[in-house]
Short mmCIF file of C-alpha atoms in Angstrom, two decimals:
data_model
loop_
_atom_site.label_atom_id
_atom_site.label_comp_id
_atom_site.label_asym_id
_atom_site.label_seq_id
_atom_site.Cartn_x
_atom_site.Cartn_y
_atom_site.Cartn_z
CA UNK M 553 -25.54 11.58 -29.29
CA UNK M 554 -28.14 12.74 -26.76
CA UNK M 555 -30.62 10.65 -24.76
CA UNK M 556 -33.56 11.88 -22.73
CA UNK M 557 -35.02 10.92 -19.38
CA UNK M 558 -38.77 11.31 -18.93
CA UNK M 559 -39.97 12.34 -15.47
CA UNK M 560 -43.63 11.81 -14.46
CA UNK M 561 -45.60 13.97 -12.01
CA UNK M 562 -49.05 12.94 -10.74
CA UNK M 563 -52.02 14.82 -9.26
CA UNK M 564 -53.81 13.02 -6.41
CA UNK M 565 -56.62 13.95 -4.07
CA UNK M 566 -59.10 16.57 -5.26
CA UNK M 567 -59.38 17.31 -8.96
CA UNK M 568 -61.41 20.47 -8.45
CA UNK M 569 -59.95 23.58 -10.03
CA UNK M 570 -56.94 24.22 -12.21
CA UNK M 571 -53.54 23.75 -10.55
CA UNK M 572 -49.91 24.07 -11.57
CA UNK M 573 -46.45 23.29 -10.19
CA UNK M 574 -42.93 24.33 -11.16
CA UNK M 575 -40.09 21.87 -11.79
CA UNK M 576 -36.32 22.33 -12.07
CA UNK M 577 -33.11 20.34 -12.30
CA UNK M 578 -29.86 21.02 -10.42
CA UNK M 579 -26.44 19.41 -10.20
CA UNK M 580 -25.90 16.38 -8.04
CA UNK M 581 -22.65 14.73 -9.04
CA UNK M 582 -23.50 15.36 -12.71
CA UNK M 583 -22.67 18.74 -14.22
CA UNK M 584 -25.10 20.78 -16.29
CA UNK M 585 -23.69 21.49 -19.74
CA UNK M 586 -21.34 18.51 -19.83
CA UNK M 587 -23.44 15.65 -18.45
CA UNK M 588 -26.99 16.93 -19.00
CA UNK M 589 -28.95 19.98 -20.13
CA UNK M 590 -30.70 21.96 -17.40
CA UNK M 591 -34.49 21.86 -17.50
CA UNK M 592 -37.17 23.98 -15.78
CA UNK M 593 -40.77 24.95 -16.36
CA UNK M 594 -44.35 24.49 -15.15
CA UNK M 595 -46.78 21.58 -15.31
CA UNK M 596 -50.50 22.43 -15.57
CA UNK M 597 -53.75 20.55 -14.80
CA UNK M 598 -57.16 21.86 -15.81
CA UNK M 599 -60.21 21.57 -13.56
CA UNK M 600 -61.00 17.88 -13.24
CA UNK M 601 -57.76 16.80 -14.92
CA UNK M 602 -55.93 13.98 -13.11
CA UNK M 603 -53.71 12.80 -15.99
CA UNK M 604 -50.00 12.31 -15.33
CA UNK M 605 -47.83 15.15 -16.62
CA UNK M 606 -44.21 14.72 -17.75
CA UNK M 607 -41.08 16.72 -18.42
CA UNK M 608 -37.83 15.58 -20.02
CA UNK M 609 -34.17 15.99 -19.17
CA UNK M 610 -31.63 15.72 -21.99
CA UNK M 611 -28.58 13.57 -21.17
CA UNK M 612 -25.27 14.33 -22.90
CA UNK M 613 -23.52 11.15 -24.05
CA UNK M 614 -19.81 11.78 -23.51
CA UNK M 615 -16.93 9.32 -23.93
CA UNK M 616 -15.46 9.69 -20.45
CA UNK M 617 -15.07 6.83 -18.01
CA UNK M 618 -16.47 8.58 -14.94
CA UNK M 619 -18.91 6.32 -13.13
CA UNK M 620 -22.61 6.89 -12.54
CA UNK M 621 -23.68 10.51 -11.84
CA UNK M 622 -26.79 12.15 -10.38
CA UNK M 623 -29.15 15.05 -11.14
CA UNK M 624 -31.47 16.58 -8.54
CA UNK M 625 -35.16 17.07 -9.51
CA UNK M 626 -37.35 19.50 -7.54
CA UNK M 627 -41.04 20.49 -7.58
CA UNK M 628 -41.98 23.89 -6.14
CA UNK M 629 -44.62 26.66 -5.97
CA UNK M 630 -47.89 24.74 -6.36
CA UNK M 631 -50.91 26.98 -7.21
CA UNK M 632 -54.60 27.35 -6.34
CA UNK M 633 -54.44 25.61 -2.98
CA UNK M 634 -52.51 22.55 -4.17
CA UNK M 635 -49.84 21.19 -1.86
CA UNK M 636 -46.66 19.21 -2.52
CA UNK M 637 -46.62 15.57 -1.56
CA UNK M 638 -43.82 13.74 0.21
CA UNK M 639 -42.10 13.03 -3.11
CA UNK M 640 -41.42 16.63 -4.10
CA UNK M 641 -37.74 15.93 -4.75
CA UNK M 642 -36.11 13.03 -6.60
CA UNK M 643 -32.76 11.93 -7.94
CA UNK M 644 -32.10 11.03 -11.57
CA UNK M 645 -29.06 8.74 -11.96
CA UNK M 646 -27.12 8.75 -15.23
CA UNK M 647 -25.61 5.30 -15.76
CA UNK M 648 -22.14 5.52 -17.29
CA UNK M 649 -21.91 3.38 -20.44
CA UNK M 650 -18.24 4.05 -21.17
CA UNK M 651 -16.19 0.98 -20.27
CA UNK M 652 -12.76 1.44 -18.73
CA UNK M 653 -9.45 1.05 -20.51
CA UNK M 654 -7.40 -1.94 -19.45
CA UNK M 655 -3.60 -1.59 -19.48
CA UNK M 656 -1.54 -4.79 -19.52
CA UNK M 657 1.72 -6.36 -20.65
CA UNK M 658 1.48 -8.00 -24.07
CA UNK M 659 3.02 -11.25 -22.75
CA UNK M 660 3.02 -12.99 -19.37
CA UNK M 661 6.84 -13.37 -19.42
CA UNK M 662 9.81 -12.27 -21.50
CA UNK M 663 13.30 -13.58 -22.32
CA UNK M 664 16.41 -11.94 -23.75
CA UNK M 665 19.98 -13.07 -24.38
CA UNK M 666 22.63 -11.39 -22.26
CA UNK M 667 24.38 -10.29 -25.45
CA UNK M 668 21.29 -8.71 -27.06
CA UNK M 669 21.99 -5.27 -25.60
CA UNK M 670 18.37 -4.33 -24.90
CA UNK M 671 15.00 -5.94 -24.20
CA UNK M 672 11.76 -4.37 -25.47
CA UNK M 673 8.60 -4.87 -23.41
CA UNK M 674 5.20 -3.97 -24.93
CA UNK M 675 2.21 -2.64 -22.98
CA UNK M 676 -1.29 -2.74 -24.52
CA UNK M 677 -4.44 -0.64 -24.06
CA UNK M 678 -7.64 -2.66 -24.50
CA UNK M 679 -11.32 -1.95 -23.87
CA UNK M 680 -12.41 1.67 -24.12
CA UNK M 681 -10.17 4.13 -25.96
CA UNK M 682 -12.09 7.13 -24.60
CA UNK M 683 -10.04 9.73 -22.81
CA UNK M 684 -6.33 10.04 -22.15
CA UNK M 685 -4.79 7.43 -19.84
CA UNK M 686 -1.33 6.74 -18.43
CA UNK M 687 0.50 4.21 -16.28
CA UNK M 688 3.86 4.12 -14.52
CA UNK M 689 6.42 1.35 -14.96
CA UNK M 690 9.54 0.33 -13.03
CA UNK M 691 12.09 -2.47 -12.95
CA UNK M 692 13.29 -4.24 -9.81
CA UNK M 693 15.73 -7.02 -9.03
CA UNK M 694 14.62 -10.60 -9.32
CA UNK M 695 17.74 -12.75 -9.32
CA UNK M 696 19.47 -10.22 -11.60
CA UNK M 697 21.14 -7.17 -10.06
CA UNK M 698 20.68 -3.62 -11.36
CA UNK M 699 24.00 -2.08 -12.30
CA UNK M 700 25.79 -5.35 -13.00
CA UNK M 701 23.24 -7.40 -14.98
CA UNK M 702 20.91 -4.67 -16.31
CA UNK M 703 20.25 -0.94 -16.05
CA UNK M 704 17.27 0.02 -13.89
CA UNK M 705 14.43 1.70 -15.81
CA UNK M 706 11.29 3.61 -14.79
CA UNK M 707 8.90 6.09 -16.34
CA UNK M 708 5.36 6.73 -17.58
CA UNK M 709 3.51 5.43 -20.64
CA UNK M 710 0.85 7.75 -22.10
CA UNK M 711 -2.12 7.24 -24.45
CA UNK M 712 -4.14 10.12 -25.92
CA UNK M 713 -7.92 9.82 -26.27
CA UNK M 714 -8.63 7.31 -29.05
CA UNK M 715 -5.06 5.98 -29.02
CA UNK M 716 -4.83 2.17 -28.81
CA UNK M 717 -1.26 1.71 -30.09
CA UNK M 718 1.09 -0.46 -28.02
CA UNK M 719 3.66 1.44 -25.94
CA UNK M 720 7.11 0.02 -25.24
CA UNK M 721 9.61 -0.12 -22.39
CA UNK M 722 13.31 -0.55 -23.22
CA UNK M 723 15.63 -2.22 -20.71
CA UNK M 724 19.40 -2.19 -21.22
CA UNK M 725 21.10 -5.56 -20.60
CA UNK M 726 24.72 -5.59 -19.38
CA UNK M 727 26.83 -8.23 -21.14
CA UNK M 728 29.31 -9.51 -18.53
CA UNK M 729 31.82 -12.36 -18.84
CA UNK M 730 30.72 -14.30 -15.77
CA UNK M 731 29.49 -17.86 -16.21
CA UNK M 732 26.24 -17.80 -14.22
CA UNK M 733 22.70 -19.09 -14.20
CA UNK M 734 19.92 -17.33 -16.13
CA UNK M 735 18.67 -14.36 -14.10
CA UNK M 736 15.40 -12.43 -13.85
CA UNK M 737 14.29 -8.79 -13.77
CA UNK M 738 10.82 -7.83 -12.48
CA UNK M 739 8.82 -5.19 -14.38
CA UNK M 740 5.78 -3.62 -12.68
CA UNK M 741 2.94 -1.37 -13.88
CA UNK M 742 1.37 0.94 -11.27
CA UNK M 743 -0.52 4.20 -10.64
CA UNK M 744 -2.76 4.01 -13.68
CA UNK M 745 -5.02 6.96 -14.47
CA UNK M 746 -8.35 7.05 -12.63
CA UNK M 747 -10.87 5.02 -14.62
CA UNK M 748 -8.28 2.72 -16.19
CA UNK M 749 -7.65 -0.82 -14.95
CA UNK M 750 -4.54 -3.00 -14.80
CA UNK M 751 -4.95 -6.44 -16.36
CA UNK M 752 -2.99 -9.57 -17.17
CA UNK M 753 0.18 -10.64 -15.36
CA UNK M 754 1.68 -7.83 -13.29
CA UNK M 755 4.55 -7.74 -12.55
CA UNK M 756 6.14 -9.79 -15.33
CA UNK M 757 9.57 -11.43 -15.26
CA UNK M 758 12.23 -10.78 -17.89
CA UNK M 759 14.71 -13.68 -18.01
CA UNK M 760 18.28 -12.83 -19.03
CA UNK M 761 19.79 -15.98 -20.58
CA UNK M 762 23.51 -16.28 -19.91
CA UNK M 763 25.77 -16.33 -22.98
CA UNK M 764 29.05 -17.16 -21.19
CA UNK M 765 30.40 -20.72 -21.29
CA UNK M 766 33.18 -22.86 -19.81
CA UNK M 767 36.18 -23.19 -22.13
CA UNK M 768 37.54 -26.77 -22.14
CA UNK M 769 41.09 -27.03 -23.60
CA UNK M 770 41.09 -28.68 -27.02
CA UNK M 771 43.19 -31.64 -28.11
CA UNK M 772 45.67 -29.18 -29.56
CA UNK M 773 46.63 -28.20 -26.03
CA UNK M 774 47.77 -31.74 -25.35
CA UNK M 775 44.99 -32.74 -22.92
CA UNK M 776 43.64 -36.08 -24.11
CA UNK M 777 41.12 -36.86 -21.36
CA UNK M 778 39.23 -34.90 -18.75
CA UNK M 779 36.87 -35.99 -16.01
CA UNK M 780 34.93 -34.19 -13.29
CA UNK M 781 32.78 -35.13 -10.32
CA UNK M 782 31.54 -33.14 -7.35
CA UNK M 783 34.63 -32.42 -5.28
CA UNK M 784 32.50 -32.35 -2.14
CA UNK M 785 31.32 -35.94 -2.59
CA UNK M 786 33.27 -38.98 -1.48
CA UNK M 787 35.89 -39.74 -4.09
CA UNK M 788 34.92 -36.69 -6.10
CA UNK M 789 37.28 -34.36 -7.90
CA UNK M 790 38.55 -33.24 -11.26
CA UNK M 791 41.46 -34.59 -13.27
CA UNK M 792 43.24 -34.13 -16.59
CA UNK M 793 45.79 -36.33 -18.38
CA UNK M 794 48.30 -34.70 -20.75
CA UNK M 795 50.17 -36.60 -23.44
CA UNK M 796 53.81 -35.87 -24.07
CA UNK M 797 54.92 -34.47 -27.40
CA UNK M 798 55.68 -37.81 -29.04
CA UNK M 799 52.39 -39.47 -28.12
CA UNK M 800 53.96 -42.12 -25.87
CA UNK M 801 51.40 -41.65 -23.14
CA UNK M 802 50.81 -39.65 -19.99
CA UNK M 803 53.53 -38.23 -17.80
CA UNK M 804 52.94 -36.67 -14.40
CA UNK M 805 56.00 -35.12 -12.81
CA UNK M 806 58.18 -32.05 -13.17
CA UNK M 807 57.42 -28.40 -13.75
CA UNK M 808 55.07 -27.65 -16.56
CA UNK M 809 51.65 -26.26 -17.40
CA UNK M 810 49.48 -24.14 -15.07
CA UNK M 811 45.76 -24.37 -15.85
CA UNK M 812 42.75 -22.52 -14.42
CA UNK M 813 39.27 -23.76 -15.23
CA UNK M 814 35.74 -22.96 -14.13
CA UNK M 815 33.69 -26.01 -13.27
CA UNK M 816 29.92 -25.69 -13.10
CA UNK M 817 28.29 -28.46 -11.11
CA UNK M 818 24.53 -28.73 -10.75
CA UNK M 819 23.36 -30.44 -7.59
CA UNK M 820 19.71 -30.46 -6.48
CA UNK M 821 18.94 -27.86 -9.17
CA UNK M 822 21.43 -25.39 -7.66
CA UNK M 823 24.27 -24.13 -9.86
CA UNK M 824 27.56 -24.28 -7.92
CA UNK M 825 30.64 -22.60 -9.42
CA UNK M 826 34.05 -23.73 -8.21
CA UNK M 827 37.40 -22.48 -9.34
CA UNK M 828 40.04 -25.20 -9.54
CA UNK M 829 43.73 -24.68 -10.20
CA UNK M 830 45.95 -27.54 -11.22
CA UNK M 831 49.64 -28.02 -11.99
CA UNK M 832 50.62 -30.43 -14.71
CA UNK M 833 54.25 -31.43 -15.38
CA UNK M 834 56.34 -33.83 -17.41
CA UNK M 835 59.24 -36.15 -16.81
CA UNK M 836 62.38 -35.26 -18.66
#
């Protein structure tokens, strides 16, 4: 749609005789043809006429997020002895009414199992849908390491004018066999198109939940009891008791079973992994 701005011009001083003055518009930061329609002409006063005269400038209502823009207004060539006053030029400001697009992650954090294969992250466009917009994305290490825990990803998300559909980022998760704590990947949006804003949490963290566990030998392996304490503490350690084949109780000497276990001990919220190797034997 089109709006109009009305510009007033006054005659002061003597009202004797008929006078006229020319007016014209010119580009400031606004552009004729796309932001407004050029206007020019003459304003006329009859002898004794002191009424205010007006001219109009048509404003073109686009859908671009572009900020406020200006049009120059100029009076010139007064007639019949009239002179121009100090306000012979003026600026008309067009106030932009197109709100910006806001680009943001759909959630403030994400989580994926190590065995899932991929994680999908959604990015939303809210606010104005006018004009095409884009934003870059990239992953970076949190506590997870690119190449061993996940595959680094980067690129650009694009929306056409009027497009408000969610766009997605896919991150490949590497399924290792290491028993480890949950780890994080950072995902960042940046370099959005001029006129668009970044909103919400940025960057966000993707948590990779570990799917590897400690295997404790079952009763079928002959281990009847197992205990573990922090080996670094006084009296700490790890021990196993193995029954003999006829169930007569534990034996402890001779050559026998070699066992490797992984013991995860949590102290002061820090996961400590220790490899322990033990020899178990039996009397003959």
